[in-house]
PDB file of C-alpha atoms and ligand atoms in Angstrom:
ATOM      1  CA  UNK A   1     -13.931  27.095 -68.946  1.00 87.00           C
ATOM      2  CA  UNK A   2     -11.241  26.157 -71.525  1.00 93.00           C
ATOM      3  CA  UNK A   3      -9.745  23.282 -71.897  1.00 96.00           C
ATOM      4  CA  UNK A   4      -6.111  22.719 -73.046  1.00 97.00           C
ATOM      5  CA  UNK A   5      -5.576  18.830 -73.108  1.00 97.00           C
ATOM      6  CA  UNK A   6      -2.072  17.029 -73.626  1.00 98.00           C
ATOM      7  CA  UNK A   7      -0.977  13.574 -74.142  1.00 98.00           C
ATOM      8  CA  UNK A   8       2.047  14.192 -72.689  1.00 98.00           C
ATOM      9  CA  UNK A   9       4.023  17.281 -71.131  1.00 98.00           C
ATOM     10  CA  UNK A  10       6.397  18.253 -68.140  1.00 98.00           C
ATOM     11  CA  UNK A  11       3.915  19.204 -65.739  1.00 98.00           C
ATOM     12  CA  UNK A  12       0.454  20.593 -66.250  1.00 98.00           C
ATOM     13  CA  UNK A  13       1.471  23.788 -63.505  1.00 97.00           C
ATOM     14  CA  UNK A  14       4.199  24.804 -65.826  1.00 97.00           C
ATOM     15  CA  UNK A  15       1.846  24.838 -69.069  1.00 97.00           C
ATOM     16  CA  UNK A  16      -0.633  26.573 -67.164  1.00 97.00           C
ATOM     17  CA  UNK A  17       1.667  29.570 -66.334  1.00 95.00           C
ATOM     18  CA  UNK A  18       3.063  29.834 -69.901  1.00 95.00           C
ATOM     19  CA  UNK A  19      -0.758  30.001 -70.961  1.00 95.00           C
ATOM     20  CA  UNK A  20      -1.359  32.783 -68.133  1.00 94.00           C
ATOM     21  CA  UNK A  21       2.238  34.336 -69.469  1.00 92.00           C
ATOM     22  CA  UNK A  22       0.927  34.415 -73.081  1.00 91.00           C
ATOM     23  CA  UNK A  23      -2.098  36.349 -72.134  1.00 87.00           C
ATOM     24  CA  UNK A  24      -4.177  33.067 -73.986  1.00 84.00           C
ATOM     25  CA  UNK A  25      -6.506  33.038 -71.151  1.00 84.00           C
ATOM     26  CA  UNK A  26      -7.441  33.588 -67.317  1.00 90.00           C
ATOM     27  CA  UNK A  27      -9.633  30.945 -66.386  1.00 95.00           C
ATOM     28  CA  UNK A  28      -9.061  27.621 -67.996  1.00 97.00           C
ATOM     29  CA  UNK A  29      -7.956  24.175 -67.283  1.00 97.00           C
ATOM     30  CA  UNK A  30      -5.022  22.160 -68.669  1.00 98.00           C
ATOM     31  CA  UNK A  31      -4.829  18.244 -68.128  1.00 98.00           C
ATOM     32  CA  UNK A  32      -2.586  15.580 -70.055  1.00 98.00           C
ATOM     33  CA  UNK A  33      -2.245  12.030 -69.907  1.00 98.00           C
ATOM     34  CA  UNK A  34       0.914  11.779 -68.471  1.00 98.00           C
ATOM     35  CA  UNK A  35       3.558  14.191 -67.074  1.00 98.00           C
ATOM     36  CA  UNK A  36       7.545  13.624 -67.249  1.00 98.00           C
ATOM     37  CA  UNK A  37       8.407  16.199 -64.571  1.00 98.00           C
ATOM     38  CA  UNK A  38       4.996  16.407 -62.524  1.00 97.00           C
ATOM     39  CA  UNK A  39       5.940  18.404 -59.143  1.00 96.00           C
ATOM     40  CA  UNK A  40       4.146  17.910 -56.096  1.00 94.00           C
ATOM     41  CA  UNK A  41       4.464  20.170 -52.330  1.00 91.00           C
ATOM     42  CA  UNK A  42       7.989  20.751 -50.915  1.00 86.00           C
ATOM     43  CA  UNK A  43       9.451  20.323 -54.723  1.00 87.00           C
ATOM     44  CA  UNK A  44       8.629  16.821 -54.462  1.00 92.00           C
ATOM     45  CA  UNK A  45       7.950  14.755 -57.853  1.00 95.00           C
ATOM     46  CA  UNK A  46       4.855  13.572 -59.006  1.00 96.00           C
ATOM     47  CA  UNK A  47       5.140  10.031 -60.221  1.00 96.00           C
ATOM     48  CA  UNK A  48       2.665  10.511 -63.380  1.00 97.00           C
ATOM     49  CA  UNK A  49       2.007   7.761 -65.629  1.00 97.00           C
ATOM     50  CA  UNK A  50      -0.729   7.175 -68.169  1.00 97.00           C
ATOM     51  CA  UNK A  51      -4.003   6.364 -66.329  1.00 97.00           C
ATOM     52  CA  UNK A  52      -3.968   9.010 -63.317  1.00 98.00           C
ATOM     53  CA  UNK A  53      -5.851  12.306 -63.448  1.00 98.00           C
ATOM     54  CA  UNK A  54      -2.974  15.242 -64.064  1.00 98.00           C
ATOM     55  CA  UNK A  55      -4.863  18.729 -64.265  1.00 98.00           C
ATOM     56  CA  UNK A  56      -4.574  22.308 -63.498  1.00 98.00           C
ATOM     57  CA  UNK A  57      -7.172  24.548 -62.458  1.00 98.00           C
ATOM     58  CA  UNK A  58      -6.556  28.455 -62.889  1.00 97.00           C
ATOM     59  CA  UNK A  59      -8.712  30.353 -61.377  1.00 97.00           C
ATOM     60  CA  UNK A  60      -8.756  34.517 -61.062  1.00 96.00           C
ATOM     61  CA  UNK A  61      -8.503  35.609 -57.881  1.00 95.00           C
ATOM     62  CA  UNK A  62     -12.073  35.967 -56.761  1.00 94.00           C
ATOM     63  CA  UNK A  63     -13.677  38.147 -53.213  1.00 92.00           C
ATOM     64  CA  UNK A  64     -13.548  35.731 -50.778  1.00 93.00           C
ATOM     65  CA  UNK A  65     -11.503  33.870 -48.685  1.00 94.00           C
ATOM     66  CA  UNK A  66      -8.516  32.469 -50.488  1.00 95.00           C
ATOM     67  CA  UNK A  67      -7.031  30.412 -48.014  1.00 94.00           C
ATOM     68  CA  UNK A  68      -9.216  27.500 -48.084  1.00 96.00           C
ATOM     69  CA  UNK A  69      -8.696  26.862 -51.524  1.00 96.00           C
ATOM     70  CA  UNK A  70      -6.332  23.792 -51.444  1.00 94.00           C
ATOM     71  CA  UNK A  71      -8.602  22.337 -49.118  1.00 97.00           C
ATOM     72  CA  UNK A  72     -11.792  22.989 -51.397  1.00 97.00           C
ATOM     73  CA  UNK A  73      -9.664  21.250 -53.805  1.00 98.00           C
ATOM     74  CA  UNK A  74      -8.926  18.637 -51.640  1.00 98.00           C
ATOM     75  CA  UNK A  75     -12.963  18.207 -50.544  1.00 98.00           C
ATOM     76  CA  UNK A  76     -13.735  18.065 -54.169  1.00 98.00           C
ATOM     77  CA  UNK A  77     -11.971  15.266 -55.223  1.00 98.00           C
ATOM     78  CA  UNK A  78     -12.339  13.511 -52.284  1.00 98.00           C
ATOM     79  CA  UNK A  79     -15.977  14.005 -52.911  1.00 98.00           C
ATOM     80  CA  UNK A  80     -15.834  12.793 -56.125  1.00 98.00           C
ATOM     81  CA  UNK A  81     -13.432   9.704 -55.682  1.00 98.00           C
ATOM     82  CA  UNK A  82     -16.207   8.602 -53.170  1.00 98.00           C
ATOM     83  CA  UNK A  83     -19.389   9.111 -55.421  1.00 98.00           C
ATOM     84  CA  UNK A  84     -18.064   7.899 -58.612  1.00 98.00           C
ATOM     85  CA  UNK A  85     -15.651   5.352 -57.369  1.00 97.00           C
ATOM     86  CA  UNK A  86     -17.789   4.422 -54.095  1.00 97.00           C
ATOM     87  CA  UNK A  87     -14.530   4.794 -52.529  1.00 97.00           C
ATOM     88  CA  UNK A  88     -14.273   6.072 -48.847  1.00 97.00           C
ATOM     89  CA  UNK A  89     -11.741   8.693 -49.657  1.00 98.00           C
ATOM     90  CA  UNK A  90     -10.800  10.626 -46.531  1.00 98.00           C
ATOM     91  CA  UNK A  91      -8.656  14.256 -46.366  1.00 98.00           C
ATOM     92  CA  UNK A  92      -4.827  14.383 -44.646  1.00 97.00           C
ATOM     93  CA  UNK A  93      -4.154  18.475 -43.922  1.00 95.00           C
ATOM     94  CA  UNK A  94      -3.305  20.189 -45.813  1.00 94.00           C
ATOM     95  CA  UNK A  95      -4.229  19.121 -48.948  1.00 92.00           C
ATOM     96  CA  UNK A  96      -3.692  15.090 -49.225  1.00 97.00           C
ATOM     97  CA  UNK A  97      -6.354  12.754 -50.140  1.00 98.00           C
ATOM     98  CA  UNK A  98      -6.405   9.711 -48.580  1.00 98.00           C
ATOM     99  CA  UNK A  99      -8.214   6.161 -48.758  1.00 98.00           C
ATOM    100  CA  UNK A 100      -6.997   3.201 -46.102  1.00 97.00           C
ATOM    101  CA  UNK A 101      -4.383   5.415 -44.745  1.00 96.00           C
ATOM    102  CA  UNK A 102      -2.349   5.600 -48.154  1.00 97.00           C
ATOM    103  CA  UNK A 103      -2.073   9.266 -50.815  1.00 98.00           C
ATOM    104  CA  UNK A 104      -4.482   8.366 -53.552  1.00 98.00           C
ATOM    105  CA  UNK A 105      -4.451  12.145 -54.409  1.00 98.00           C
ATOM    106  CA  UNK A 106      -2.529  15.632 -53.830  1.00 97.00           C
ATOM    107  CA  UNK A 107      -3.206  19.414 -54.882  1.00 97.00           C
ATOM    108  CA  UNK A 108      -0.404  22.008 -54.808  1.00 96.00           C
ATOM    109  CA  UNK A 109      -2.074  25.886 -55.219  1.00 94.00           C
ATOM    110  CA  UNK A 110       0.155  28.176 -56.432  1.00 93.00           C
ATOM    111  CA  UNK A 111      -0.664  32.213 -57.137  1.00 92.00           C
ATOM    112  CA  UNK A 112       0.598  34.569 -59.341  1.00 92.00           C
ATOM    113  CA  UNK A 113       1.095  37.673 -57.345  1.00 90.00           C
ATOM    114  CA  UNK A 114       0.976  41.288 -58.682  1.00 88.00           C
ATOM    115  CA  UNK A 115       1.420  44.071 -56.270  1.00 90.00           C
ATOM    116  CA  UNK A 116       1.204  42.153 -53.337  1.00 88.00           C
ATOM    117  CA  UNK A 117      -1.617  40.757 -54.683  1.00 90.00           C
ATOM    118  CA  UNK A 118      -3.150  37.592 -55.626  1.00 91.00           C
ATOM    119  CA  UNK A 119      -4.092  37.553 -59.560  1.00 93.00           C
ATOM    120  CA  UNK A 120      -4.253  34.012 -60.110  1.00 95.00           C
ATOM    121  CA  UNK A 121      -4.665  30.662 -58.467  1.00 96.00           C
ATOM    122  CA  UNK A 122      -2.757  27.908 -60.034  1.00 96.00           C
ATOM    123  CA  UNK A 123      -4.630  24.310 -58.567  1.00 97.00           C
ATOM    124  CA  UNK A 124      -2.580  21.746 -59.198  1.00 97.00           C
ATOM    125  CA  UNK A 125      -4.713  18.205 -59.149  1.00 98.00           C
ATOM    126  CA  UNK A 126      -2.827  14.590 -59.049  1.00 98.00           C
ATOM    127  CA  UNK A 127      -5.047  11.468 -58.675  1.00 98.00           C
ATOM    128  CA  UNK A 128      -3.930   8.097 -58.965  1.00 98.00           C
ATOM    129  CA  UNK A 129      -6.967   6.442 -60.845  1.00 98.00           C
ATOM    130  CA  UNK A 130      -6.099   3.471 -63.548  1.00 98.00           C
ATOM    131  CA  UNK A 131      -3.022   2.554 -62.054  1.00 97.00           C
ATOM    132  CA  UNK A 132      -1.718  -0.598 -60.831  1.00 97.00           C
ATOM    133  CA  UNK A 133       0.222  -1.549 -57.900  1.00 95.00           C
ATOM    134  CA  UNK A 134       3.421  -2.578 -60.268  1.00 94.00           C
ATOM    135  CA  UNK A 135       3.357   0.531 -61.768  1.00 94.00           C
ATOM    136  CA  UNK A 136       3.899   2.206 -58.274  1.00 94.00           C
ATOM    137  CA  UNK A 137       7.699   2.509 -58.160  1.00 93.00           C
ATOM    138  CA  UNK A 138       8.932   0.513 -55.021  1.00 94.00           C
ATOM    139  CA  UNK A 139       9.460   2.853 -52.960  1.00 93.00           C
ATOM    140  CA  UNK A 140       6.065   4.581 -52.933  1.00 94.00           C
ATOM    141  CA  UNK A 141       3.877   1.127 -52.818  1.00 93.00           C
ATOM    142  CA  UNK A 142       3.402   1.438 -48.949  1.00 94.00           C
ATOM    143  CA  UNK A 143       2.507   5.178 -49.335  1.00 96.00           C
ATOM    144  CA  UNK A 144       0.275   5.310 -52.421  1.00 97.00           C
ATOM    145  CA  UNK A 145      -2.468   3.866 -53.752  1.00 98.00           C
ATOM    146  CA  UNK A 146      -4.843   4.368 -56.807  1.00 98.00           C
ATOM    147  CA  UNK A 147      -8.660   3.598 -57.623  1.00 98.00           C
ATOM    148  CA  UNK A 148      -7.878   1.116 -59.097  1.00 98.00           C
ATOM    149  CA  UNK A 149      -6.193  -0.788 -56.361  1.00 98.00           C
ATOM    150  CA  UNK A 150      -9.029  -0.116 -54.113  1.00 98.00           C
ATOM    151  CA  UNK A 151     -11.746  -0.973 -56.308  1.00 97.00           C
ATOM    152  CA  UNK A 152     -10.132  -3.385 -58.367  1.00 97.00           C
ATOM    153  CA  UNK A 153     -11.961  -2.423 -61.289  1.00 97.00           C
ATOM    154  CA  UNK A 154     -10.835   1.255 -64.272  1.00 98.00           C
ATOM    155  CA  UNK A 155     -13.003   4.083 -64.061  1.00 98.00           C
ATOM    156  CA  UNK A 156     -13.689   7.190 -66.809  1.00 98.00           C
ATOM    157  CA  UNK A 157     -11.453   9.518 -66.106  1.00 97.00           C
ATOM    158  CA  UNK A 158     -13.062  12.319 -67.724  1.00 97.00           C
ATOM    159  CA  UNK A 159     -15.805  11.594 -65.390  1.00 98.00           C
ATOM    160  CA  UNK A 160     -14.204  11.715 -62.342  1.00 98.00           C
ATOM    161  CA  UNK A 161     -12.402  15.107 -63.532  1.00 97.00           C
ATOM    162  CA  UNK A 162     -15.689  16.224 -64.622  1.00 97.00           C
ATOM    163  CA  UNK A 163     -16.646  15.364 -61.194  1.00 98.00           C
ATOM    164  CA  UNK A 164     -13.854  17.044 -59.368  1.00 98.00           C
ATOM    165  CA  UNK A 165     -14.378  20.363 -61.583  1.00 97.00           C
ATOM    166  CA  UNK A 166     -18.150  20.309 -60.953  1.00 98.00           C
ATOM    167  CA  UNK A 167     -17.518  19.768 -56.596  1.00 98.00           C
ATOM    168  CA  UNK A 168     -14.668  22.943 -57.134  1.00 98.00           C
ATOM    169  CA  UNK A 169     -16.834  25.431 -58.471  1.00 97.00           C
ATOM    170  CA  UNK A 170     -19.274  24.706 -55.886  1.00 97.00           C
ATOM    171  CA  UNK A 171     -16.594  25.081 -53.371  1.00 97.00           C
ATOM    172  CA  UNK A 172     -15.245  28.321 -54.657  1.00 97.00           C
ATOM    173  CA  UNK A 173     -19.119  29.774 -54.895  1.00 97.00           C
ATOM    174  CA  UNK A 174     -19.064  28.989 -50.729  1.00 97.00           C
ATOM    175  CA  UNK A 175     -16.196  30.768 -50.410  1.00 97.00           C
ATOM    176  CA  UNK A 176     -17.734  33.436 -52.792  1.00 97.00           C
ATOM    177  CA  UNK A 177     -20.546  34.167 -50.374  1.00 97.00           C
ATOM    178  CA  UNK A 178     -18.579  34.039 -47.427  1.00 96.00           C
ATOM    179  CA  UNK A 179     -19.754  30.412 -46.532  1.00 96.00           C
ATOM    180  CA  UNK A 180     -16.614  29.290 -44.961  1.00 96.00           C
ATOM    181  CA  UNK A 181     -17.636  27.602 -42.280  1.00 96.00           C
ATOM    182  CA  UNK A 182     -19.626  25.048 -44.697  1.00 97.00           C
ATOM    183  CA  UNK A 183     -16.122  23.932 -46.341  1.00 97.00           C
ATOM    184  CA  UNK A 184     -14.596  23.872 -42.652  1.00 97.00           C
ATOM    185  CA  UNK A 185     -17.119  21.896 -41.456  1.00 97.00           C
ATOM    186  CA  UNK A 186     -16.840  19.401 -44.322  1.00 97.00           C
ATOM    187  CA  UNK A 187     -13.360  19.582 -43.608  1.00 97.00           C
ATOM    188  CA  UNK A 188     -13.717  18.543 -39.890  1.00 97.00           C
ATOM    189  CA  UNK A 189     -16.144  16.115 -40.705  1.00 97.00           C
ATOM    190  CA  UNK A 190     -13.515  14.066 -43.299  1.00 98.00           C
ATOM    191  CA  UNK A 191     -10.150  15.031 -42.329  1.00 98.00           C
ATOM    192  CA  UNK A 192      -8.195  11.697 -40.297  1.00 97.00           C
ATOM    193  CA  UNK A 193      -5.105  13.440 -38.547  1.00 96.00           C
ATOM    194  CA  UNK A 194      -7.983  16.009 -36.276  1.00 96.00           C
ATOM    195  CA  UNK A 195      -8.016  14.657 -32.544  1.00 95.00           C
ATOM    196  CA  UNK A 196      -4.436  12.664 -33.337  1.00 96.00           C
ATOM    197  CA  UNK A 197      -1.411  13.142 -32.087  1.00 96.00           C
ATOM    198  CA  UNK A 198       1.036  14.277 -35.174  1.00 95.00           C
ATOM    199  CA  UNK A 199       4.790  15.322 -35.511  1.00 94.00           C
ATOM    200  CA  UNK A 200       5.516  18.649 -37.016  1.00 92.00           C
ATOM    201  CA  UNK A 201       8.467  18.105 -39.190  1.00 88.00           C
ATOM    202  CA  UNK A 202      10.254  21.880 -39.825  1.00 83.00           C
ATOM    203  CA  UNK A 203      13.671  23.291 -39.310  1.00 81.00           C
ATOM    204  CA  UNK A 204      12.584  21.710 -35.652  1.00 84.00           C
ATOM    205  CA  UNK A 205       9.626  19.252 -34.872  1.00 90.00           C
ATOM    206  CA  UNK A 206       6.840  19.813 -32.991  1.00 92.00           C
ATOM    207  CA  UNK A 207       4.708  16.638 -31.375  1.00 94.00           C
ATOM    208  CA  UNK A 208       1.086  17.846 -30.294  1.00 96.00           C
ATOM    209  CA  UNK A 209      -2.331  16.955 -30.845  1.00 97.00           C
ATOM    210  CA  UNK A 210      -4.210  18.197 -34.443  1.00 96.00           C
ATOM    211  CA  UNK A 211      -6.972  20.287 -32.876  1.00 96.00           C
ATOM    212  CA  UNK A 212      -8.625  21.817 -36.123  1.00 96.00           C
ATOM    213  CA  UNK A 213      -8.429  23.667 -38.783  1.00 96.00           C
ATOM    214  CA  UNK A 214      -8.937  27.680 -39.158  1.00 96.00           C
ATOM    215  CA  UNK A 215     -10.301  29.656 -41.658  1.00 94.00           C
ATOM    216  CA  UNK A 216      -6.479  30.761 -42.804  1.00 94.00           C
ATOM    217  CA  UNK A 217      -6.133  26.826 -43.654  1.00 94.00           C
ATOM    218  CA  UNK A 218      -3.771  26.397 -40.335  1.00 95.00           C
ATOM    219  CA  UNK A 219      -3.558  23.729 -38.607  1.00 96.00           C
ATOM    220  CA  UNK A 220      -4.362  24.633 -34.795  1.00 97.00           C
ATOM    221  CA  UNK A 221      -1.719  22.608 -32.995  1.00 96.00           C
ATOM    222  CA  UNK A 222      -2.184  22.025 -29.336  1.00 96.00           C
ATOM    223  CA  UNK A 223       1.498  21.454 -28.231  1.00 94.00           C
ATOM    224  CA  UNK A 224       1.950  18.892 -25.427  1.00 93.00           C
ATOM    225  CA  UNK A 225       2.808  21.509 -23.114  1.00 94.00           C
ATOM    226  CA  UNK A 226      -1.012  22.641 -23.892  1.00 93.00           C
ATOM    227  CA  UNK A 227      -0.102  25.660 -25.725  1.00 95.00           C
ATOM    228  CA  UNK A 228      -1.964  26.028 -29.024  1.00 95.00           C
ATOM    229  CA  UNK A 229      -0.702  27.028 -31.786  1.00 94.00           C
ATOM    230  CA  UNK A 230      -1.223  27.941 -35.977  1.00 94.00           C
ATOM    231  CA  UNK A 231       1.132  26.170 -38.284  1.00 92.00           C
ATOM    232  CA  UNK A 232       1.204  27.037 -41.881  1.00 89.00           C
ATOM    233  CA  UNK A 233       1.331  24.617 -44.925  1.00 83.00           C
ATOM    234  CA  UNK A 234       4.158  25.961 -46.762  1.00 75.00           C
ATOM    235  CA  UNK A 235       6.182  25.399 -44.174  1.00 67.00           C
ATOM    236  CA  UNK A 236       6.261  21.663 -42.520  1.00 71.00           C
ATOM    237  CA  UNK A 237       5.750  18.155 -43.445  1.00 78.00           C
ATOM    238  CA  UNK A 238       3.514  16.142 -41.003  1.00 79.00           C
ATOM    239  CA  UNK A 239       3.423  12.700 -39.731  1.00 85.00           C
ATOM    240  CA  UNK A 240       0.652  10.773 -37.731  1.00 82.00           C
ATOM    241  CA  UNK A 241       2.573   9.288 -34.436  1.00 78.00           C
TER     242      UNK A 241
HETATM  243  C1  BTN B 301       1.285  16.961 -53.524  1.00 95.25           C
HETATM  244  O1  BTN B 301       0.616  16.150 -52.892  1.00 95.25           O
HETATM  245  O2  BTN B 301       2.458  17.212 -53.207  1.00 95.25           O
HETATM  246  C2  BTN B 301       0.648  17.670 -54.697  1.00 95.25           C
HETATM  247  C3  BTN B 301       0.735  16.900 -55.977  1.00 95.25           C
HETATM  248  C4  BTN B 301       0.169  17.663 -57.155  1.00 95.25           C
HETATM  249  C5  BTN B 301       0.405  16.964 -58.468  1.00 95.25           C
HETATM  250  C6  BTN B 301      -0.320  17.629 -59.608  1.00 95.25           C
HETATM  251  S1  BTN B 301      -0.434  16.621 -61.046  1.00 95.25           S
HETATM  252  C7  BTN B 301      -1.039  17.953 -61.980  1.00 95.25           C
HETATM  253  C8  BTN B 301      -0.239  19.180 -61.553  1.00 95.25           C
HETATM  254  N1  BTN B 301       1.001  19.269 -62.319  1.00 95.25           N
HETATM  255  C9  BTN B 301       2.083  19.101 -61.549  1.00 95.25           C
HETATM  256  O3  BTN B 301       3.266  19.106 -61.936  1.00 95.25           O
HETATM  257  N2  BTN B 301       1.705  18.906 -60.264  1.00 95.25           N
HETATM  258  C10 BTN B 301       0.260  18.948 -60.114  1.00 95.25           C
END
């Protein structure tokens, strides 16, 4: 895949559509060494300073299911946080990665629709990696951590992007050949809100019990009144009660 590398820009999601606008390519990858206006879920911004991994993966939209590719994005850099970092890096639906109950890492997918269909996926990869605690701003200290806080020591981080990339393409092969269930499974096995109880945060909130996850990437929400029921990324914040 190509590779269209930055020192700096305003978010690697905004290059990446230019690219796709420009006809330049279809499958490809831009990363940079720091963003100024890096975006996260829910327009949120993306604290990016030199030393975390800022990337975008886009992807053509492939047979299979779609759905679960934020979380495939999710397992792979959990996956390779833990190998190369020997970090125990958890998953937070629907898309967070985690490590001692603080973000380490997010992924916003985005698609570019044509005719009601998907064309391209736009994977959006944020991982705190050489960054200190001081260089967290305040307000995010309690929330977020990096690699380097957890392991005290700076990794490569080409090699844990080469990681990440490696893990994805597996992932997206499983969801090729219909494995779904593999990815869920994984998904079960590493995800820490499942079995808690968790508060819905939408126009209303919702307090239940995280159940699982489906193959549309819902969360199955039993309600405390027992009633079960999907909820849908783009929609709601979550909390762990
Ligand atoms: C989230 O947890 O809300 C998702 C964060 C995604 C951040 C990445 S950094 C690389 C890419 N460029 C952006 O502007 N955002 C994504």
């Amino acid at each position: 895949m190509k590779i269209f590398k930055f020192n700096e820009v305003e978010s690697t999601q905004k290059i990446a559509k230019n690219i796709l606008k420009e006809n330049l390519s279809e499958e490809f990858i831009v990363i940079a060494e720091k963003q100024t206006n890096g975006y996260g879920r829910h327009g949120r911004k993306w604290h990016s300073p030199k030393g975390g991994i800022y990337a975008t993966i886009v992807l053509k939209a492939f047979k299979g299911n779609l759905n679960l590719i934020s979380q495939a994005a999710a397992l792979a850099v959990r996956k390779a946080i833990n190998r190369i970092c020997q970090i125990n890096a958890k998953v937070k639906w629907p898309n967070d990665i985690i490590v001692n109950n603080r973000k380490i890492g997010g992924i916003i997918s985005e698609a570019i629709i044509v005719g009601n269909k998907p064309k391209h996926l736009i994977i959006g990869i944020g991982v705190n990696v050489n960054i200190g605690r001081e260089q967290l701003p305040p307000e995010l200290r309690e929330k977020a951590t990096s690699t380097l806080i957890e392991a005290g020591r700076n990794f490569n981080i080409e090699e844990i992007l080469n990681e990440i990339i490696r893990n994805l393409v597996e992932y997206k092969k499983l969801l090729e050949k219909n494995r779904d269930s593999k990815i869920l499974k994984e998904w079960r096995r590493h995800d820490i809100i499942l079995g808690r109880k968790v508060r819905i945060i939408n126009k209303k909130e919702i307090v239940g019990y995280a159940n699982d996850i489906n193959c549309n990437g819902a969360l199955i929400l039993k309600c405390l009144d027992g009633k079960e029921i999907e909820i849908y990324a783009e929609e709601v914040k979550i909390k762990i009660e």
